[in-house]
CSV table of C-alpha atoms and ligand atoms in Angstrom, one decimal:
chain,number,residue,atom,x,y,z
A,1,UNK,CA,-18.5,-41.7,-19.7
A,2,UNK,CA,-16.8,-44.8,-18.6
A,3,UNK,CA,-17.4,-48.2,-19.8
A,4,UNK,CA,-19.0,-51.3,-18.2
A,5,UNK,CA,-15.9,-53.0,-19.2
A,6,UNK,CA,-14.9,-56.3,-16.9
A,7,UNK,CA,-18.1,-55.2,-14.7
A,8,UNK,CA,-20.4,-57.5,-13.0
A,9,UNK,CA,-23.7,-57.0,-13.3
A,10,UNK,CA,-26.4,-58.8,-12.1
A,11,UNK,CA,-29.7,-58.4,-14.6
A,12,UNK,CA,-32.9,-60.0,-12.9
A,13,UNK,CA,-35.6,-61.3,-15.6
A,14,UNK,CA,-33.0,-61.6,-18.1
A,15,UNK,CA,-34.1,-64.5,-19.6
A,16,UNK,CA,-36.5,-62.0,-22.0
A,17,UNK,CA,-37.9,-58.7,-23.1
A,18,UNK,CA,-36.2,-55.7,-20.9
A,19,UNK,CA,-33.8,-57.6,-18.7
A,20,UNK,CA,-32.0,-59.7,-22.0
A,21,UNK,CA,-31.7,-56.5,-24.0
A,22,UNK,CA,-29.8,-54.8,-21.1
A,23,UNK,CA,-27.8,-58.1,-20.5
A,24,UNK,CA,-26.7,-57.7,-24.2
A,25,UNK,CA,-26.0,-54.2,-24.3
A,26,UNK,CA,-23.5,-54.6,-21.1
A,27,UNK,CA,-21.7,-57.8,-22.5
A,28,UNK,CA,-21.4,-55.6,-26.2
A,29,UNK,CA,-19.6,-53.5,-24.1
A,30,UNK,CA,-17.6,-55.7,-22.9
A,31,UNK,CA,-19.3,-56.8,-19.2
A,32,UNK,CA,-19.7,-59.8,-17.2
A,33,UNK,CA,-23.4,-60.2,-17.2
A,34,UNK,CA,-25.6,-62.4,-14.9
A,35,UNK,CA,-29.1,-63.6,-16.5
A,36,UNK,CA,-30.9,-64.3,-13.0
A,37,UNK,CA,-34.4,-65.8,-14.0
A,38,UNK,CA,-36.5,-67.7,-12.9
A,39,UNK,CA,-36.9,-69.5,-15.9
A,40,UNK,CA,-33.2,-71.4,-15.9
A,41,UNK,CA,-34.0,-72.8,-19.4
A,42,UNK,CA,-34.3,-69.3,-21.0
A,43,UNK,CA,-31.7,-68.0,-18.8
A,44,UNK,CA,-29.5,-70.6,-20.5
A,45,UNK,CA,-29.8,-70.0,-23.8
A,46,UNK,CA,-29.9,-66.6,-23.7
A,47,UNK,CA,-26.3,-66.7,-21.7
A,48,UNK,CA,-25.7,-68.5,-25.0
A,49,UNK,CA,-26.8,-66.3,-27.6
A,50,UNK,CA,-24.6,-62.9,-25.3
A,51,UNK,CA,-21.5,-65.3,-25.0
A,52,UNK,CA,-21.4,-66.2,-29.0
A,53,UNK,CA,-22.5,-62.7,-30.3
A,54,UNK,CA,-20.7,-60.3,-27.7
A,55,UNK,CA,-17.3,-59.4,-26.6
A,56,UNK,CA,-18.3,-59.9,-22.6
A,57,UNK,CA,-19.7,-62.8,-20.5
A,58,UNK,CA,-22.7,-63.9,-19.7
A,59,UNK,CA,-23.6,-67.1,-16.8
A,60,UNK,CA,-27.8,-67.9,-16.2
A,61,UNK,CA,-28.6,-68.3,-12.7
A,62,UNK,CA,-31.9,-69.8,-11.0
A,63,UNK,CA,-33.0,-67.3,-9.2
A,64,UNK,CA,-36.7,-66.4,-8.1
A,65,UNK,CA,-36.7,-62.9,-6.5
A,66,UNK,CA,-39.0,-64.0,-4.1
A,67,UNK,CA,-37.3,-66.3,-2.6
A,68,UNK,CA,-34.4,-64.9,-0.1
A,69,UNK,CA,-32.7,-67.7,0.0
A,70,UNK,CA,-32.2,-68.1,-3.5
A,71,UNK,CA,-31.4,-64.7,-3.9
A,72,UNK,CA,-29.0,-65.0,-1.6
A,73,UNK,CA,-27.6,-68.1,-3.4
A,74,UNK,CA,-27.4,-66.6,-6.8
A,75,UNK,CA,-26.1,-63.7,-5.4
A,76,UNK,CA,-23.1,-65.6,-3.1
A,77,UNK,CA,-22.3,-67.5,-6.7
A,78,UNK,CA,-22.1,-64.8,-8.6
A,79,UNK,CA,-19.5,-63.2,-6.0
A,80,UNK,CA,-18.1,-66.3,-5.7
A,81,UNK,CA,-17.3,-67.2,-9.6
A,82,UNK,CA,-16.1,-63.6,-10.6
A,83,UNK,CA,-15.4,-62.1,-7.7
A,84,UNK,CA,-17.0,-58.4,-7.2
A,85,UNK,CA,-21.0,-57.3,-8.2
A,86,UNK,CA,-20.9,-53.7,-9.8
A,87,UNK,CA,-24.1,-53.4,-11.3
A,88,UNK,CA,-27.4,-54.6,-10.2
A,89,UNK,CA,-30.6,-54.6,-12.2
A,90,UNK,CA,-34.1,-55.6,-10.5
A,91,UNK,CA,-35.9,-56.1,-13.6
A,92,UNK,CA,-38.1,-59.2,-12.8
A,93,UNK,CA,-42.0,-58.2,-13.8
A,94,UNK,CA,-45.4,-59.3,-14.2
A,95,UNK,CA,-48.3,-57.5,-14.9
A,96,UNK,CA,-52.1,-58.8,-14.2
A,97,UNK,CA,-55.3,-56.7,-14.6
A,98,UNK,CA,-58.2,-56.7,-12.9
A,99,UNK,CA,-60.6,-54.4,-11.8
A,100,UNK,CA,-59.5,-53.4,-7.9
A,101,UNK,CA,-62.9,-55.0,-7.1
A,102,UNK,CA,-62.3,-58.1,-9.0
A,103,UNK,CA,-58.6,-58.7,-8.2
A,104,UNK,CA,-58.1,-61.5,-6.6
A,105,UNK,CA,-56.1,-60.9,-2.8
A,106,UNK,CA,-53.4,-64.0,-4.0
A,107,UNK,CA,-52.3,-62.4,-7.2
A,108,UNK,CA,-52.4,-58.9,-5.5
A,109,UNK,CA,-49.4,-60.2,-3.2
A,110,UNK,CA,-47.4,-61.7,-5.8
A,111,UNK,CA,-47.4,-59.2,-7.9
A,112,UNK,CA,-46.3,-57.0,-5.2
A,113,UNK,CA,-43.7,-59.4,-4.1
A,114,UNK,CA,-42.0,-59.8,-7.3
A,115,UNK,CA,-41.9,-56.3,-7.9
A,116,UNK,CA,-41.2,-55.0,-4.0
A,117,UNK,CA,-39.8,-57.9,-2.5
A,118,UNK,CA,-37.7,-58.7,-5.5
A,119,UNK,CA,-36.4,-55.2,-5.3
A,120,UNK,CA,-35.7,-55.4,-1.4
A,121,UNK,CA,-33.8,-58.8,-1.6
A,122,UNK,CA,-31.4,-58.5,-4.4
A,123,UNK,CA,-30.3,-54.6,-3.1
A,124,UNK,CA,-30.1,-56.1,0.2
A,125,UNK,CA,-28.0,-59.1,-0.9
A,126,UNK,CA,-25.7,-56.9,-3.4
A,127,UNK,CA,-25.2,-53.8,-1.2
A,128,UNK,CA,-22.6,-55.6,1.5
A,129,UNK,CA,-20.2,-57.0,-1.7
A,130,UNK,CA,-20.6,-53.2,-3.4
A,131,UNK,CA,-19.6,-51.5,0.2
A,132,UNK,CA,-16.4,-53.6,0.4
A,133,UNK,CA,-15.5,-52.6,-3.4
A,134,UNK,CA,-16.4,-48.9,-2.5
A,135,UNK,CA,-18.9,-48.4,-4.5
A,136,UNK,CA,-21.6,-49.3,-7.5
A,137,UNK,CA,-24.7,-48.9,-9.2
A,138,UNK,CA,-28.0,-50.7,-8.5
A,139,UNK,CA,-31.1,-50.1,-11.1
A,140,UNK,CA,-35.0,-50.9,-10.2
A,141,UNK,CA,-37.2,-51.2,-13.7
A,142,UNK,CA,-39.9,-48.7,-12.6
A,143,UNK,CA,-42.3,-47.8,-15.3
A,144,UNK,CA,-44.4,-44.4,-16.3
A,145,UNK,CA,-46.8,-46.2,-13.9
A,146,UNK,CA,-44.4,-45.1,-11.2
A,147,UNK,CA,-45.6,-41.9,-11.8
A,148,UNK,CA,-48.7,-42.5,-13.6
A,149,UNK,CA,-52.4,-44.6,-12.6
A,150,UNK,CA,-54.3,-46.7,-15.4
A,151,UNK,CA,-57.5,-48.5,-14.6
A,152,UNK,CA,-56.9,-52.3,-14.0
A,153,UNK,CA,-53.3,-52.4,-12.6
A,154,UNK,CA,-53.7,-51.6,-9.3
A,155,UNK,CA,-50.7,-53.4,-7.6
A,156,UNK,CA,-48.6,-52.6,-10.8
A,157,UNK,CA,-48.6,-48.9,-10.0
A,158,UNK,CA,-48.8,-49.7,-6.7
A,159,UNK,CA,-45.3,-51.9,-6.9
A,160,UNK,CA,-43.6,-49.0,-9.4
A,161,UNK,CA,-44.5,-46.2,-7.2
A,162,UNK,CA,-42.9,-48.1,-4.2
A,163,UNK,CA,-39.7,-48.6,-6.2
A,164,UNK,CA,-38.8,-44.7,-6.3
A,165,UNK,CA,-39.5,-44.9,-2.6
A,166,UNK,CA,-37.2,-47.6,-2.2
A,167,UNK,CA,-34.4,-46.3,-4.5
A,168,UNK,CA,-34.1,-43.1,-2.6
A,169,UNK,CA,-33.9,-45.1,0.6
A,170,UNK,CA,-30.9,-46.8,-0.6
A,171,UNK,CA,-29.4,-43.8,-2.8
A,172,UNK,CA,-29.3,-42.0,0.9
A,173,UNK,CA,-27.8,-44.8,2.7
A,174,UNK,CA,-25.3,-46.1,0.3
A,175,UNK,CA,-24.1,-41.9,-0.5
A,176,UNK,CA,-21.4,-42.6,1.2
A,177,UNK,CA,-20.3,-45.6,0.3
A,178,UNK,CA,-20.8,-45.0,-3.6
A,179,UNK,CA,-23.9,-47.1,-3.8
A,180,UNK,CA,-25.8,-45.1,-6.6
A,181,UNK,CA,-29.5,-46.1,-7.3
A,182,UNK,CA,-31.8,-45.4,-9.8
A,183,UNK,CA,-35.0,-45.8,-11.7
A,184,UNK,CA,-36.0,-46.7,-15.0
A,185,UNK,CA,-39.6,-45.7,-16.3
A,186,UNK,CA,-40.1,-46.8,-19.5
A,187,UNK,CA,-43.6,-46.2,-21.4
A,188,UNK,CA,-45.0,-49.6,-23.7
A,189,UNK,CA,-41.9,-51.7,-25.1
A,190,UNK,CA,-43.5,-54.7,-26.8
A,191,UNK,CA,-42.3,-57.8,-25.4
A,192,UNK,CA,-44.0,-60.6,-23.9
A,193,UNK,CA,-45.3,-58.8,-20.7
A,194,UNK,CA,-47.3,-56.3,-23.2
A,195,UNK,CA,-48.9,-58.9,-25.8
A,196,UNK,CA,-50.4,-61.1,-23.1
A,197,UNK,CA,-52.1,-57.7,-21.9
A,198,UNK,CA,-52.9,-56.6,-25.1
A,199,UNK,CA,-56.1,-59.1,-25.7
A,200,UNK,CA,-56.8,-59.2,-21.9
A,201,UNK,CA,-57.6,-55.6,-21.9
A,202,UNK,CA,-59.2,-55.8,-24.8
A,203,UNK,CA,-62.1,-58.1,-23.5
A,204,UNK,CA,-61.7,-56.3,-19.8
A,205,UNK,CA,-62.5,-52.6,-21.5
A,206,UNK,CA,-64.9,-54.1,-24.3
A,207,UNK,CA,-63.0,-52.4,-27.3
A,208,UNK,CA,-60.7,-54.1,-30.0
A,209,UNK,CA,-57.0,-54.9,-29.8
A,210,UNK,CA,-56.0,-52.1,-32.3
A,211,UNK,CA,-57.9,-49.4,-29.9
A,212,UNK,CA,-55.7,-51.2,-27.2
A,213,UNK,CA,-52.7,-50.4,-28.8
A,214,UNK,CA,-53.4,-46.8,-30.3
A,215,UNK,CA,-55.8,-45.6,-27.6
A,216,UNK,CA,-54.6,-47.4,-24.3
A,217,UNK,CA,-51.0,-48.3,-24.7
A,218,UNK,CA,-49.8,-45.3,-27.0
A,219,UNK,CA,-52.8,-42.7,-27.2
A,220,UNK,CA,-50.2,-40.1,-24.4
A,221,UNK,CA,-47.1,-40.5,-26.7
A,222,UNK,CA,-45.8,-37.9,-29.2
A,223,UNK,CA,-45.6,-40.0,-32.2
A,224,UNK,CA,-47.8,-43.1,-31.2
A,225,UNK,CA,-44.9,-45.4,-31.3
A,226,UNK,CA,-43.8,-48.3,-28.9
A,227,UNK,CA,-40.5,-48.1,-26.8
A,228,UNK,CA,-37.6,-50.6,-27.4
A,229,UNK,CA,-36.3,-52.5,-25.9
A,230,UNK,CA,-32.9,-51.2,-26.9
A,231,UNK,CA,-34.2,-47.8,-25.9
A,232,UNK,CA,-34.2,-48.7,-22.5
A,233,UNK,CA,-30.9,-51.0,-22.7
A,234,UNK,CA,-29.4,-47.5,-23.6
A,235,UNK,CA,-31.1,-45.8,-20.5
A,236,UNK,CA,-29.9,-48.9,-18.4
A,237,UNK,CA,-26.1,-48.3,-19.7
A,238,UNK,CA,-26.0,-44.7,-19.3
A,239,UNK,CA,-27.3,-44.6,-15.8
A,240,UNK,CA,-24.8,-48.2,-14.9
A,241,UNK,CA,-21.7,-46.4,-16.0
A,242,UNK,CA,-22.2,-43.2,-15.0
A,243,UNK,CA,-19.2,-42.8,-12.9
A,244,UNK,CA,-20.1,-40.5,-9.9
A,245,UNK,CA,-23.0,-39.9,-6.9
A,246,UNK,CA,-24.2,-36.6,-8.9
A,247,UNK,CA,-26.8,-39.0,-10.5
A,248,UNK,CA,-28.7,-41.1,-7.8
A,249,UNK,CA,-31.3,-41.3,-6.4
A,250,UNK,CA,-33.5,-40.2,-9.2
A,251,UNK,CA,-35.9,-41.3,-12.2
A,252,UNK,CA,-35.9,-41.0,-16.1
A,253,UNK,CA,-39.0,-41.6,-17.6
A,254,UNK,CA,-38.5,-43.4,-21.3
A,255,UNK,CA,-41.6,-42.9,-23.3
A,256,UNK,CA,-41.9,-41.3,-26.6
A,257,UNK,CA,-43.0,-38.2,-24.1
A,258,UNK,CA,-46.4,-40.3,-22.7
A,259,UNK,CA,-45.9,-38.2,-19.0
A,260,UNK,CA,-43.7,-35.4,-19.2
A,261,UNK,CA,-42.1,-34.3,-16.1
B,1,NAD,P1,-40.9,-60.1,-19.9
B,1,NAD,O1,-42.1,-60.9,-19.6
B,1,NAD,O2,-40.4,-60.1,-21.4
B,1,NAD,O3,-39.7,-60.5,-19.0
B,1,NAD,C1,-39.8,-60.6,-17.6
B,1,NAD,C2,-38.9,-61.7,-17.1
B,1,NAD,O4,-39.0,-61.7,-15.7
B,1,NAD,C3,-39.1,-63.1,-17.6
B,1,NAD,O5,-38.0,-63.7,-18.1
B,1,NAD,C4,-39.6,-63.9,-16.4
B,1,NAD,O6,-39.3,-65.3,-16.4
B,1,NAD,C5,-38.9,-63.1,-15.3
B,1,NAD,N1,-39.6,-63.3,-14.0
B,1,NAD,C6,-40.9,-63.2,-13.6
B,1,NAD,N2,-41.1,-63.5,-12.4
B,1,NAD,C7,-39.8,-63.7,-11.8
B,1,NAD,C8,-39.4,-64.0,-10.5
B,1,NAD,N3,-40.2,-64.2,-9.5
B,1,NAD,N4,-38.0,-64.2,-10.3
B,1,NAD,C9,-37.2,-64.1,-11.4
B,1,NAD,N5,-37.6,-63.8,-12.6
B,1,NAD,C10,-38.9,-63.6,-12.8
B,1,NAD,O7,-41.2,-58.6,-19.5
B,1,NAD,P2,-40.6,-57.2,-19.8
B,1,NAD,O8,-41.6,-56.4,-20.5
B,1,NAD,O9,-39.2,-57.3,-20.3
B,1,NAD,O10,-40.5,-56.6,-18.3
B,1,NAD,C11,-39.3,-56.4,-17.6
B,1,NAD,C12,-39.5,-55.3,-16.6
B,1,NAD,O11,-39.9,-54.1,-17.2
B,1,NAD,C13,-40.7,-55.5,-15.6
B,1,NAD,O12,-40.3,-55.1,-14.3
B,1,NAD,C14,-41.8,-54.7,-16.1
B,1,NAD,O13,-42.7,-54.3,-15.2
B,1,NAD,C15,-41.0,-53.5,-16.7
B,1,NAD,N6,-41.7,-52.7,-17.6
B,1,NAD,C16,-42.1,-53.2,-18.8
B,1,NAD,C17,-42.7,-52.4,-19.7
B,1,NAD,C18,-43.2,-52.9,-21.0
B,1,NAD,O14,-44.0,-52.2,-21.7
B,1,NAD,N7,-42.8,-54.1,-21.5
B,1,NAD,C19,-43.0,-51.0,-19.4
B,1,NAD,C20,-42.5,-50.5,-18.2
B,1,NAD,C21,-41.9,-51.4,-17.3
């Protein structure tokens, strides 16, 4: 297994939750880490926290994944500061539930956006710097709900079910070029994404937090545990360095076995 050593990775949403962990894993083994957020002050102090307590680099960037033009920004600094871009991960997330007859049509489209559009514009922006290097990896956050339906997150499943679709896409057309892609599917990892929900679904299903968490959230796993957020960070560094196209193109679900396949 190679190392992410002197690697440039790109980690949407790292300001928190998922994306940070990831960051930090990457710069503990020794990589130049981009925290691409859209909150900058967060970004900032979490480029902070990876330079003092890890042997790599980290550098926050503005970035909303939204916005092509800023993506393309971040993107042409990044490339422009240290050089190359090995590693991308889309990460950026939200969730919002609603009923599909209550959702609002507004929040539909951004949640879609962040998740599809997010994932469209930073692959687009990276793939021309990884096709002049030869080659590198690029990683969409999916989720067991890119595989899986739950009541009230109808544009969530929607969005991770689009991101295997998408991944394949560009697994086929960056083959051979050494572009691999791939997706992550974690089950519930408790970060701030999850607790907001957790008293939202509560008063949308009519039963109490607890039953949220041990019925809703963890009632499929093995073992009624959460993910971690290093669990994933693991995932995220085994699929980054994996050093050849055998692995692209695919999807590894991370769940404490919630959807087996
Ligand atoms: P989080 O809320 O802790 O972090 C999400 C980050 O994304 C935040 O820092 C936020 O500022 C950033 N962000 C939001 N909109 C953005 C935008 N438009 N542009 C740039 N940054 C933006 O959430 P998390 O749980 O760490 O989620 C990260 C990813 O993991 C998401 O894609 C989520 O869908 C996915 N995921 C989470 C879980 C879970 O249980 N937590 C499970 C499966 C998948």
């Amino acid at each position: 297994m190679s190392t992410l050593e002197n690697k440039v990775c790109i980690v949407t949403g790292a300001a928190s939750g998922i994306g940070k962990a990831i960051a930090t894993r990457y710069a503990e083994d020794g990589a130049k880490v981009v925290i691409a957020d859209l909150k900058i002050d967060a970004a900032r102090k979490a480029a902070e926290e990876i330079n003092a307590k890890t042997k790599g680099e980290a550098m926050a960037v503005e970035m909303d994944v939204t916005d092509e033009d800023m993506v393309n920004a971040g993107v042409q600094k990044v490339a422009a500061t240290w050089g190359r871009i090995d590693v991308l991960v889309s990460n950026a997330g939200v969730q919002i539930v609603h009923k599909v007859e209550d959702f609002p049509f507004a929040e539909w489209k951004k949640l879609l956006a962040i998740h599809l559009d997010g994932a469209f514009l930073t692959s687009k922006a990276v793939i021309p710097h990884m096709k002049r290097q030869g080659g590198g990896a690029i990683l969409f956050m999916g989720s067991v709900h890119s595989k899986e339906a739950s009541a009230l997150k109808a544009p969530y499943v929607t969005a991770k079910h689009g991101l295997l679709g998408l991944a394949r896409v560009i697994a086929k057309e960056g083959g051979e070029h050494g572009i691999r892609t791939n997706v992550i599917c974690p089950g519930f990892v408790k970060t701030p994404l999850v607790e907001k929900q957790i008293p939202e679904q509560a008063q949308d299903l009519g039963i109490s937090e607890d039953e949220v968490i041990s019925k809703v959230m963890l009632g499929e796993t093995v073992d009624t545990e959460f993910t971690t957020v290093e669990d994933i960070a693991a995932v995220a560094h085994f699929f980054a360095a994996f050093p050849s196209n055998a692995l692209t193109g695919q999807s590894l679900v991370a769940s404490h076995g919630w959807y087996m396949n």
